[in-house]
Coordinates of C-alpha atoms and ligand atoms in Angstrom, one line a residue:
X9 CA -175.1 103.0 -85.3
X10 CA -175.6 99.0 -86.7
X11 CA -173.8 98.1 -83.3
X12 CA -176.4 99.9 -81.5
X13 CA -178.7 97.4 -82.7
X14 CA -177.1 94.2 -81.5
X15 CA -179.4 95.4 -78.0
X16 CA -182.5 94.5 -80.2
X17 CA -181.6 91.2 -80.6
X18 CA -183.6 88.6 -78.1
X19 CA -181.7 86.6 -75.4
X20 CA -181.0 82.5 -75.4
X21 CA -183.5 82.5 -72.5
X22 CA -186.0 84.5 -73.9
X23 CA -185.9 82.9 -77.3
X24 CA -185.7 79.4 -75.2
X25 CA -189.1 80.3 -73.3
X26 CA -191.2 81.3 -76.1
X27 CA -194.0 78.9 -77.8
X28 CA -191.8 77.8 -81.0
X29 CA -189.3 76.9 -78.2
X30 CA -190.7 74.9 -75.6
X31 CA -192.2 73.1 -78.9
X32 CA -188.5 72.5 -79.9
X33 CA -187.3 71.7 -76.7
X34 CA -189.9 68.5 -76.7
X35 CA -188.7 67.0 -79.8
X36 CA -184.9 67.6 -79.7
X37 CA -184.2 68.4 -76.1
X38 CA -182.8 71.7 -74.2
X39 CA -179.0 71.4 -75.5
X40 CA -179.8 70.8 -78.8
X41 CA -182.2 73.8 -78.8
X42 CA -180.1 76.3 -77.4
X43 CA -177.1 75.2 -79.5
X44 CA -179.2 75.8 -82.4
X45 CA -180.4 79.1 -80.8
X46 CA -177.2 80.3 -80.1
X47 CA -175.8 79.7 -83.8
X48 CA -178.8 81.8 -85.7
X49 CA -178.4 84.8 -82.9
X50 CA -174.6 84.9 -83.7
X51 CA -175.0 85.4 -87.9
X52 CA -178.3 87.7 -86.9
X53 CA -175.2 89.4 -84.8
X54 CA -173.1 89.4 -88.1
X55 CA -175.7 90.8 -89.9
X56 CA -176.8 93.8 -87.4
X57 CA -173.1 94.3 -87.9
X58 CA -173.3 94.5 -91.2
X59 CA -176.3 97.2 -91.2
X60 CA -179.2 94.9 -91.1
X61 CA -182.0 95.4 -89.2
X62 CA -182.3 93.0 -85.9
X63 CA -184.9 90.3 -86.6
X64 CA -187.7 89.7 -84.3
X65 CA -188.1 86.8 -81.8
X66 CA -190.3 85.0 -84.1
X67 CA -188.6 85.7 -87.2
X68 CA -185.3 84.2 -85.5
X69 CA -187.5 81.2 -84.0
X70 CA -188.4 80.3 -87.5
X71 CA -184.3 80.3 -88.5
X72 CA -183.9 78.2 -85.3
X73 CA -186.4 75.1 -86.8
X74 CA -185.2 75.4 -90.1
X75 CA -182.4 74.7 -88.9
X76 CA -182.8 71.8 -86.4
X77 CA -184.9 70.7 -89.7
X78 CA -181.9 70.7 -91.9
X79 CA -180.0 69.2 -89.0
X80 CA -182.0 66.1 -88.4
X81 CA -182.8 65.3 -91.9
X82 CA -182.2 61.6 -92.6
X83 CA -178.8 61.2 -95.0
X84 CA -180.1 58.1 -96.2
X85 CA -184.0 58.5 -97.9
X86 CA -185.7 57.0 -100.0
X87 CA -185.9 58.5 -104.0
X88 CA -187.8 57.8 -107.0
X89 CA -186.0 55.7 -109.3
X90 CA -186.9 56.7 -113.0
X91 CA -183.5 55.9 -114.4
X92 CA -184.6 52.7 -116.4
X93 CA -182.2 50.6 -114.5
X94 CA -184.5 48.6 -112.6
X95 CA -182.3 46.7 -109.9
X96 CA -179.9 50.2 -109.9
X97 CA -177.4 49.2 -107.0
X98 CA -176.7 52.6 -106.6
X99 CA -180.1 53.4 -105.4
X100 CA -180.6 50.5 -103.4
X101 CA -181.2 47.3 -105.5
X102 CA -184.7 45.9 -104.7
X103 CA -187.8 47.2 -102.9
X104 CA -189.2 44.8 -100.2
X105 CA -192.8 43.8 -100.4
X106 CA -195.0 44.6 -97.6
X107 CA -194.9 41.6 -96.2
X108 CA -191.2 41.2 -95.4
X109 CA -191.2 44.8 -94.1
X110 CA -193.6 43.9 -91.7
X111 CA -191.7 40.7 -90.8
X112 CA -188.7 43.1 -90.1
X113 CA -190.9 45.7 -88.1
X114 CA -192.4 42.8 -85.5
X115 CA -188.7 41.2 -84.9
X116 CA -186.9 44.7 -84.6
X117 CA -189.8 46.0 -81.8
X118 CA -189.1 43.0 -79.9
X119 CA -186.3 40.2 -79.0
X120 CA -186.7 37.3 -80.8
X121 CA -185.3 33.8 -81.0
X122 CA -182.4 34.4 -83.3
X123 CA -180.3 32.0 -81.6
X124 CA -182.6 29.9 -78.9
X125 CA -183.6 26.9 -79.8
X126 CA -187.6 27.1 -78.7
X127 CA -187.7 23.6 -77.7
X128 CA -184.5 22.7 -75.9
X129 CA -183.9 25.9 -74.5
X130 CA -180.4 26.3 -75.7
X131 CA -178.5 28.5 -78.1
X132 CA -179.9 27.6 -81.5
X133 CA -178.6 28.0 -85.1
X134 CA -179.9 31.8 -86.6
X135 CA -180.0 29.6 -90.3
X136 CA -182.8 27.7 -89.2
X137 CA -185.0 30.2 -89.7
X138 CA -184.6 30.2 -93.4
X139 CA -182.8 27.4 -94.2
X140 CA -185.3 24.7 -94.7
X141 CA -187.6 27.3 -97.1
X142 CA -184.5 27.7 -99.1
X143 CA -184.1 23.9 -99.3
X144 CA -187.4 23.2 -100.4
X145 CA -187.4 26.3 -103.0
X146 CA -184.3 25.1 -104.4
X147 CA -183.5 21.3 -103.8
X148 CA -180.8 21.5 -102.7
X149 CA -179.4 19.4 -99.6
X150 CA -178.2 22.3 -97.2
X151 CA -178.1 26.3 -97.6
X152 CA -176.7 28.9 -95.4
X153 CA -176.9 32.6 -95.7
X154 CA -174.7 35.6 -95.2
X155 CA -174.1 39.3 -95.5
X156 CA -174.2 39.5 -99.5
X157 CA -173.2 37.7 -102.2
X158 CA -169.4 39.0 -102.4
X159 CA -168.8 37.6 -99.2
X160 CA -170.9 34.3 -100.0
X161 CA -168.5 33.5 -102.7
X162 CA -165.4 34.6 -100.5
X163 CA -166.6 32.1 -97.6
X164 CA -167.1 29.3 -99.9
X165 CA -163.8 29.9 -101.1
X166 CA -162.1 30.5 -98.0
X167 CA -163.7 27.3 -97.3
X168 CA -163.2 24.9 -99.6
X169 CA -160.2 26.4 -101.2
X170 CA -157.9 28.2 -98.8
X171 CA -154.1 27.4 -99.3
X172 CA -154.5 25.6 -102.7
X173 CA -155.6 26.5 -106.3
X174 CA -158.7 27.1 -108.4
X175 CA -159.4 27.0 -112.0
X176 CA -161.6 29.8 -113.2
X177 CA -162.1 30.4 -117.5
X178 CA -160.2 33.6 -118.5
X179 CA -163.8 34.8 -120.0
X180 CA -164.9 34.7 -116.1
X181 CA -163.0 36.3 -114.2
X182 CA -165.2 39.2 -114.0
X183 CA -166.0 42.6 -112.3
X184 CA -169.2 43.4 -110.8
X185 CA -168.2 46.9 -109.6
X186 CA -167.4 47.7 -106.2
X187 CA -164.4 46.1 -105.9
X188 CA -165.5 42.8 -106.4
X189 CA -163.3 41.3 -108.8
X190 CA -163.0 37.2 -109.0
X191 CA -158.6 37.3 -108.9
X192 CA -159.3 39.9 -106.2
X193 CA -161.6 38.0 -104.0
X194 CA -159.8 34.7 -104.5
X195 CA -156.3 36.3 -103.0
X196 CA -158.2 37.4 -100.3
X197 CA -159.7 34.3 -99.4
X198 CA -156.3 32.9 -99.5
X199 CA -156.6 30.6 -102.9
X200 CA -154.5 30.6 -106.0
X201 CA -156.2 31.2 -109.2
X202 CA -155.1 29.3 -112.1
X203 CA -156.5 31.0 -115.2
X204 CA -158.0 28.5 -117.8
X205 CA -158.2 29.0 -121.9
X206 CA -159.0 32.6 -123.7
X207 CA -161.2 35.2 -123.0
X208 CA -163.6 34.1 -125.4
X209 CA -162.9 30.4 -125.8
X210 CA -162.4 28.0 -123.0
X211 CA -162.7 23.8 -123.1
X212 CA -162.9 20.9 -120.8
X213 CA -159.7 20.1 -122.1
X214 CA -158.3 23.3 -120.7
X215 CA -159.9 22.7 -117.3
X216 CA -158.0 18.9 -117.3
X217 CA -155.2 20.2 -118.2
X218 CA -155.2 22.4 -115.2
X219 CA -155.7 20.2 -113.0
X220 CA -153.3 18.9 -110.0
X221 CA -152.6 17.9 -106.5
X222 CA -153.1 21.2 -105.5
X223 CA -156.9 21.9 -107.1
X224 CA -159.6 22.4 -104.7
X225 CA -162.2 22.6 -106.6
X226 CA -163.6 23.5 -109.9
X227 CA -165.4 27.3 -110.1
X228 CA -167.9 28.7 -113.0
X229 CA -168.8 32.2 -113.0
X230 CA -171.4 33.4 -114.1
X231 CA -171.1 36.3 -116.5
X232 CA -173.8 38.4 -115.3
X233 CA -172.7 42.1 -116.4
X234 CA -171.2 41.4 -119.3
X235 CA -171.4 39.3 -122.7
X236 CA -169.2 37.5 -125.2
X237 CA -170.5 37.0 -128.3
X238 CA -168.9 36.1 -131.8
X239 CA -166.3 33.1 -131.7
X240 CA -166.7 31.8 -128.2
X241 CA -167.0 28.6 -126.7
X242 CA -167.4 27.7 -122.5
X243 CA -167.7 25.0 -120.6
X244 CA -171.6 23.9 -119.7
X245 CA -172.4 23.5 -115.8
X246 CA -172.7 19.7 -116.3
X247 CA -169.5 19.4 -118.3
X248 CA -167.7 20.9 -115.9
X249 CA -169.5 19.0 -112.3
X250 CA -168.9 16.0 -114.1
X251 CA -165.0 16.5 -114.9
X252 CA -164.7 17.8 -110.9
X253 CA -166.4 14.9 -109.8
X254 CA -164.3 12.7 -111.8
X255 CA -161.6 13.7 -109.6
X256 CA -163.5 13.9 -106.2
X257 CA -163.5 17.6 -106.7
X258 CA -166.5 19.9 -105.4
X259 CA -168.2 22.2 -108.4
X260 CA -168.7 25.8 -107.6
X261 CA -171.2 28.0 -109.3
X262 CA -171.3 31.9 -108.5
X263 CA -174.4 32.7 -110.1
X264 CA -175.0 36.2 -109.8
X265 CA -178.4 36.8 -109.5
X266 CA -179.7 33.9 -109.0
X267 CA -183.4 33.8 -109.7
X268 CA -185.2 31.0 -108.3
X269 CA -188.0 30.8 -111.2
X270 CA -188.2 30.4 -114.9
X271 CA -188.5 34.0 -115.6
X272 CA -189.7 33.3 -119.3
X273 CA -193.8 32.5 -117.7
X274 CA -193.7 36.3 -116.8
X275 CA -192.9 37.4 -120.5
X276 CA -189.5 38.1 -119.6
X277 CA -185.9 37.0 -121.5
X278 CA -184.1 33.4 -119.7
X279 CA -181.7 33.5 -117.1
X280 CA -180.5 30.2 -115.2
X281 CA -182.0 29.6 -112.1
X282 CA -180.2 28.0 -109.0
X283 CA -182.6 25.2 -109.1
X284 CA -180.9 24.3 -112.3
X285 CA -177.7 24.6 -111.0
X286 CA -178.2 22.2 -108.8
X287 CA -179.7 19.8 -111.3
X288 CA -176.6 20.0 -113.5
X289 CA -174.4 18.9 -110.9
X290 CA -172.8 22.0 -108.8
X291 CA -172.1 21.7 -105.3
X292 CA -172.2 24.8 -104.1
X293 CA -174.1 27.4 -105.5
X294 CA -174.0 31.3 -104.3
X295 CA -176.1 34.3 -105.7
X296 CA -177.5 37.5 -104.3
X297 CA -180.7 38.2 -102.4
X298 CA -181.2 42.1 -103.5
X299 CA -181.4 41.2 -107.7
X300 CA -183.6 39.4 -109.1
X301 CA -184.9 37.5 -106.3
X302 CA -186.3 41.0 -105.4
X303 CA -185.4 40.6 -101.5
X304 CA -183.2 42.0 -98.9
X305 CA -179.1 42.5 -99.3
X306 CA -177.9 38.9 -98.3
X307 CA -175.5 36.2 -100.2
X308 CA -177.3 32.6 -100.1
X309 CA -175.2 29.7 -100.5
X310 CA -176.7 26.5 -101.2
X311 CA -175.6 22.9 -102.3
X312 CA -174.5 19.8 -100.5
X313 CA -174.9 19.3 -97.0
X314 CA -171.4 18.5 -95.8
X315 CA -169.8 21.2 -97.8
X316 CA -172.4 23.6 -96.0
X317 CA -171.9 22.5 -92.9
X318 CA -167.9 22.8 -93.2
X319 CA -168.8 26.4 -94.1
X320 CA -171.3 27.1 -90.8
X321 CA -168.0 26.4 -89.6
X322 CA -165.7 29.0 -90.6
X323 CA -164.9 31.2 -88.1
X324 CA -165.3 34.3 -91.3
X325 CA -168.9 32.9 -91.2
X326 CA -169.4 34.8 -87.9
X327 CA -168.3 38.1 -89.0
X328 CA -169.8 37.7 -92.8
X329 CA -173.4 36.7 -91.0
X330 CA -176.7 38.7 -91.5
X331 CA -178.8 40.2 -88.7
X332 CA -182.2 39.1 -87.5
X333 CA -184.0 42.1 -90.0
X334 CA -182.5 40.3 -93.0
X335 CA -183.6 36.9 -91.4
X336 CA -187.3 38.4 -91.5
X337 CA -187.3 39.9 -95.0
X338 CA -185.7 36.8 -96.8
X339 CA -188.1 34.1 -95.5
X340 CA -191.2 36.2 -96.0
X341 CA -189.7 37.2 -99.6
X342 CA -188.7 33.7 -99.8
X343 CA -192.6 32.4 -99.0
X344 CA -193.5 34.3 -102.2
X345 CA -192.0 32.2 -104.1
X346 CA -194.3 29.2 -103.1
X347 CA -197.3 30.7 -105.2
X348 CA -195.9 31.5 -108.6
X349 CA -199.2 32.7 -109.3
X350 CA -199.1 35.2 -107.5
X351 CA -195.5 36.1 -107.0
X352 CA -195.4 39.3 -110.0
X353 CA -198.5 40.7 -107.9
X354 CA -196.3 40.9 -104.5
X355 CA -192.8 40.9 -105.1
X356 CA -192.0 44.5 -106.5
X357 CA -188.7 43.8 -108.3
X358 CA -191.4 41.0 -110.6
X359 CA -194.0 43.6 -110.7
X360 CA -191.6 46.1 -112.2
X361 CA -189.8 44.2 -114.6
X362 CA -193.0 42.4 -115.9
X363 CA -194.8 45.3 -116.0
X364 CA -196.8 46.3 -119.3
X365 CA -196.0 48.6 -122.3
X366 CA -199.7 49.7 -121.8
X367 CA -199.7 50.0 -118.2
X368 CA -196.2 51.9 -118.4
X369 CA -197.7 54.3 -120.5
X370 CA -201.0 55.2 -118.7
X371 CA -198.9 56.3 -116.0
X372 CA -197.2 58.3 -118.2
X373 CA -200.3 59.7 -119.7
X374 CA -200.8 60.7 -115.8
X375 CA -198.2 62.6 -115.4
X376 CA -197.5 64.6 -118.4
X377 CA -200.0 67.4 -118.0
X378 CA -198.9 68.4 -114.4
X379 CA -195.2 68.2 -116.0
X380 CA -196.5 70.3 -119.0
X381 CA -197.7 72.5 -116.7
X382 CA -195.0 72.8 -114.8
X383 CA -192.3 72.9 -117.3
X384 CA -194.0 75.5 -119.2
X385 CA -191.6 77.9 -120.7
X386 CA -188.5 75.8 -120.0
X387 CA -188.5 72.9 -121.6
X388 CA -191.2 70.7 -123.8
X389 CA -193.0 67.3 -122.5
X390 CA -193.5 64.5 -124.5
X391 CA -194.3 60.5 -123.8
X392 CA -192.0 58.3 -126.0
X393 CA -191.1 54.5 -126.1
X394 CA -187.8 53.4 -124.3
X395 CA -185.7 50.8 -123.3
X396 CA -185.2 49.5 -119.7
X397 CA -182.7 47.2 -118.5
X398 CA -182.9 45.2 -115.6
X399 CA -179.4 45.8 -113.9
X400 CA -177.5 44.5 -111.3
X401 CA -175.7 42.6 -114.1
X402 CA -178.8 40.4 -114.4
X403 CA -179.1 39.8 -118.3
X404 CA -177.1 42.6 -119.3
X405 CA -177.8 42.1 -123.3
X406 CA -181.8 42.3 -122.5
X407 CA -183.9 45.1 -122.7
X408 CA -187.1 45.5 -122.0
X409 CA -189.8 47.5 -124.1
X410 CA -190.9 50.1 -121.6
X411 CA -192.2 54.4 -122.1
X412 CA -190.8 57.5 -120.6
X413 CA -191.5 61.0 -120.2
X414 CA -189.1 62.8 -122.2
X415 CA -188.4 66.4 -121.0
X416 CA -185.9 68.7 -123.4
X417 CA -185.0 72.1 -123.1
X418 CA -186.6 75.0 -124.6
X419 CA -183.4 76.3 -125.3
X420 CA -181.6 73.5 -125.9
X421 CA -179.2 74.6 -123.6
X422 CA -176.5 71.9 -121.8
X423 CA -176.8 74.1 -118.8
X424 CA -180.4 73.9 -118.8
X425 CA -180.4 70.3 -119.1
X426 CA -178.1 70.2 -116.0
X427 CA -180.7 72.4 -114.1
X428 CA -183.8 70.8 -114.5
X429 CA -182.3 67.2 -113.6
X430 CA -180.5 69.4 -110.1
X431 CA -184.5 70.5 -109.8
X432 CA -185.5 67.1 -109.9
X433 CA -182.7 65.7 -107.7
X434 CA -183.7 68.8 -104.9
X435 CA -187.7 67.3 -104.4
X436 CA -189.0 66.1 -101.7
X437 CA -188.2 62.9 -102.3
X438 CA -185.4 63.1 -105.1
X439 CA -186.3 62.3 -108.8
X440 CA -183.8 60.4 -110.4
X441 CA -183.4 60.1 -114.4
X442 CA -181.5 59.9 -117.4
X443 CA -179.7 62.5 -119.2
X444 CA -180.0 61.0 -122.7
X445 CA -179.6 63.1 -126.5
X446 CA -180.1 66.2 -125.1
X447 CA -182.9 65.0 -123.2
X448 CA -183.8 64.6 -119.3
X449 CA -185.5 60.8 -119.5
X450 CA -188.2 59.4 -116.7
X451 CA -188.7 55.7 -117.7
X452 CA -191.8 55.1 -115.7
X453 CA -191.7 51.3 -115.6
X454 CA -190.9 51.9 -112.0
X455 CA -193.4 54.7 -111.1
X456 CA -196.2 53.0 -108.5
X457 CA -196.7 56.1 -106.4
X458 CA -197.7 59.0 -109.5
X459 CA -200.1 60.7 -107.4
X460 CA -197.3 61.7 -104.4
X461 CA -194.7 62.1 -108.4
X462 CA -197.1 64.7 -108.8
X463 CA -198.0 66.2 -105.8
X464 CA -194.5 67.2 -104.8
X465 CA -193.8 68.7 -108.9
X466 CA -195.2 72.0 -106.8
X467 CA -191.7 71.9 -105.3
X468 CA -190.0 71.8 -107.9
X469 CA -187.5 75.0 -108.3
X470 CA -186.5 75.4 -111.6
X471 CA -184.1 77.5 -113.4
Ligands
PLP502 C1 -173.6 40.7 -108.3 C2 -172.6 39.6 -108.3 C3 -171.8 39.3 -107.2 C4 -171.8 40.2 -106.0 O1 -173.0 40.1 -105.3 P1 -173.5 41.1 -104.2 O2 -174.7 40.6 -103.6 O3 -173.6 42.4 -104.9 O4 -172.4 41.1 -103.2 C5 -170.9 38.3 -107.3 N1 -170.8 37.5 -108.4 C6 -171.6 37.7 -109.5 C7 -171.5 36.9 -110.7 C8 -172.5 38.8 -109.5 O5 -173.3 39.0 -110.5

């Protein structure tokens, strides 16, 4: 009887021929189409089997785009990050500003002259094209840039340092996460690390002491995800350039994040910028282009101009380089940076973290009836002050004064909880928050875009 109705079923061909699949064929081409074709006919096949009735040609078309929908949906996509964490590594670091991403969409759409020298018509040097921006931002002599900051502080080690030893404090021989930690990174770029005083107290004495025929240099880390408070004691960056150069040793810095401005005019807590590393005497200096310089993924080494050049050199420099997109974003994220003024209006990472209580909270008041109203039954809505944190182990003490939309179950129910932050995760574009006190947290500090926020709560499939 049910096999009897396996005859109902359309054919490939005829299924291929009809409107929904000529459309199809257009946008994902034959093979694709009839694979996709052939895979819903055999489970409507399994179901006749099973007793159902045989769908209809159109019913079955409809299976077939849902399907070559599911299939071509983009892995990586872009989400709304509401976790408080504003520079979350996990979900991508920092936004570009318009400008860069236009940068990137002229020089992908077209070759370029990564490499060719305009005027000479030869090979040219891809650095150029940010390098003397960098110089002038900074003051430094010379600055290079490669793939992030991890392998910035591995080339400049590799560098300067391969085959003989480095002095690093025992209260800086970090982890960022990832992988990346200092003892790690310094046996793979072929340097022995000679640990220097306690975790929490270190002294110039202990970085003589340490120092041989075999040093290559002398290396501060900054402590950027983590901090040491009580009875502690470092060495300053001008301490320790001076005792290097006192023995015509080079003075690292790995600073982290790296901002290039005095981030207290924007209302927001100190962190050292490269500019005074520089100025207190480091050679080189490396930090990240994704944290708080708000730009694309890169590692930026800067400092003096014949330790730079001997690491354009390096062979490792030519598999640790970044492509012309990244090229594009960091100068015009770097150009920001000549209008101070200006720069918390266009660079989004700024915007976010300077952003105001009042501000934070209008967007809140936005979005908490269409919540209301969509939560209604499951859980209660209510605005309430939070914290934010910057992230990216940039100032990891700091927090920043910020307000959230606070959604907790009507049950109370753990399960629950889980649900409605799944719901969330499953939008459109995916809602991340916090789980928090039996709470589901959206810190809006980050929220630009509340009218798509609330557009797509229509989607939202809840328990
Ligand atoms: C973040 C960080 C790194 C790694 O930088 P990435 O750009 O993430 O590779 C290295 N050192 C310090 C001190 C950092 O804070």
């Amino acid at each position: 009887m049910a096999r009897a109705g396996l005859s109902h079923l359309p054919s490939v061909d005829h299924l291929l021929l009809s409107a929904t699949g000529v459309e199809l064929v257009k946008d994902h081409g034959r093979q694709t189409v009839v694979d996709a074709i052939r895979l819903t006919l055999q489970n409507a096949r399994e179901n006749v089997i099973d007793g159902q009735p045989a769908p209809v040609a159109n019913a079955l078309m409809q299976q077939v785009s849902a399907l070559l929908r599911e299939q071509t949906k983009p892995s990586l996509r872009p989400v709304f990050n509401l976790t408080g964490t504003v520079l979350h590594t996990n979900l991508g670091r920092a936004p570009l500003p318009a400008s860069a991403i236009a940068r990137m969409v002229e020089v992908a759409s077209r070759p370029s002259n990564l490499e060719y020298d305009l005027g000479t018509g030869e090979r040219g040097d891809r650095d150029v094209h940010i390098e003397a921006l960098i110089v002038e931002i900074t003051g430094a002599e010379a600055a290079t840039v490669v793939n992030n900051n991890a392998a910035a502080v591995l080339l400049t080690l590799n560098t300067l340092a391969q085959n003989r030893a480095v002095p690093v404090s025992r209260g800086e021989l970090v982890e960022i996460g990832g992988a990346f930690r200092i003892p790690d990174i310094m046996g793979r770029a072929g340097c022995r690390l000679v640990e220097v005083g306690t975790t929490n107290r270190t002294h110039l004495d202990d970085y003589r002491r340490a120092i041989t025929d075999e040093t290559a240099l002398l290396m501060k880390v900054h402590t950027s995800n983590y901090h040491i408070s009580g009875f502690t004691k470092s060495v300053t960056e001008d301490q320790l350039a001076e005792l290097a150069h006192a023995h015509q040793l080079a003075m690292v810095t790995d600073l982290g994040s790296g901002t290039l401005i005095d981030l207290t005019r924007y209302g927001l807590p100190y962190e050292p910028t490269a500019q005074e590393a520089i100025r207190q005497g480091a050679d080189i200096v490396t930090f990240s282009g994704d944290k708080l310089l708000g730009g694309p993924q890169a590692g930026i080494i800067i400092g003096k101009r014949d330790l730079i050049g001997r690491i354009k050199a390096n062979p490792m420099k030519r598999a640790l380089r970044v492509d012309k997109l990244t090229l594009a974003a960091l100068f015009e994220v770097l150009k920001l940076y000549r209008d101070p003024d200006s720069l918390a209006i266009h660079l989004p990472t700024l915007r976010w973290l300077s952003r105001s209580v009042g501000s934070i909270r209008e967007t809140a008041i936005q979005v908490e009836q269409p919540l209301r109203r969509r939560l209604d039954g499951i859980g209660t809505v209510a605005i309430e002050p939070c914290l934010s944190q910057i992230g990216s182990g940039s100032l990891p003490v700091e927090r920043l004064p910020s307000c959230a939309v606070v959604i907790r179950p009507t049950d109370a129910r753990d399960s629950t909880l889980t649900s409605i932050s799944l719901a969330f995760r499953r939008l459109p574009i995916p809602v991340i928050g916090r789980l928090h006190d039996g709470a589901f947290m959206l810190d809006l500090r980050t929220l630009e875009e509340s009218a798509e926020f609330i557009h797509q709560l229509s989607h939202l499939s809840l328990p």
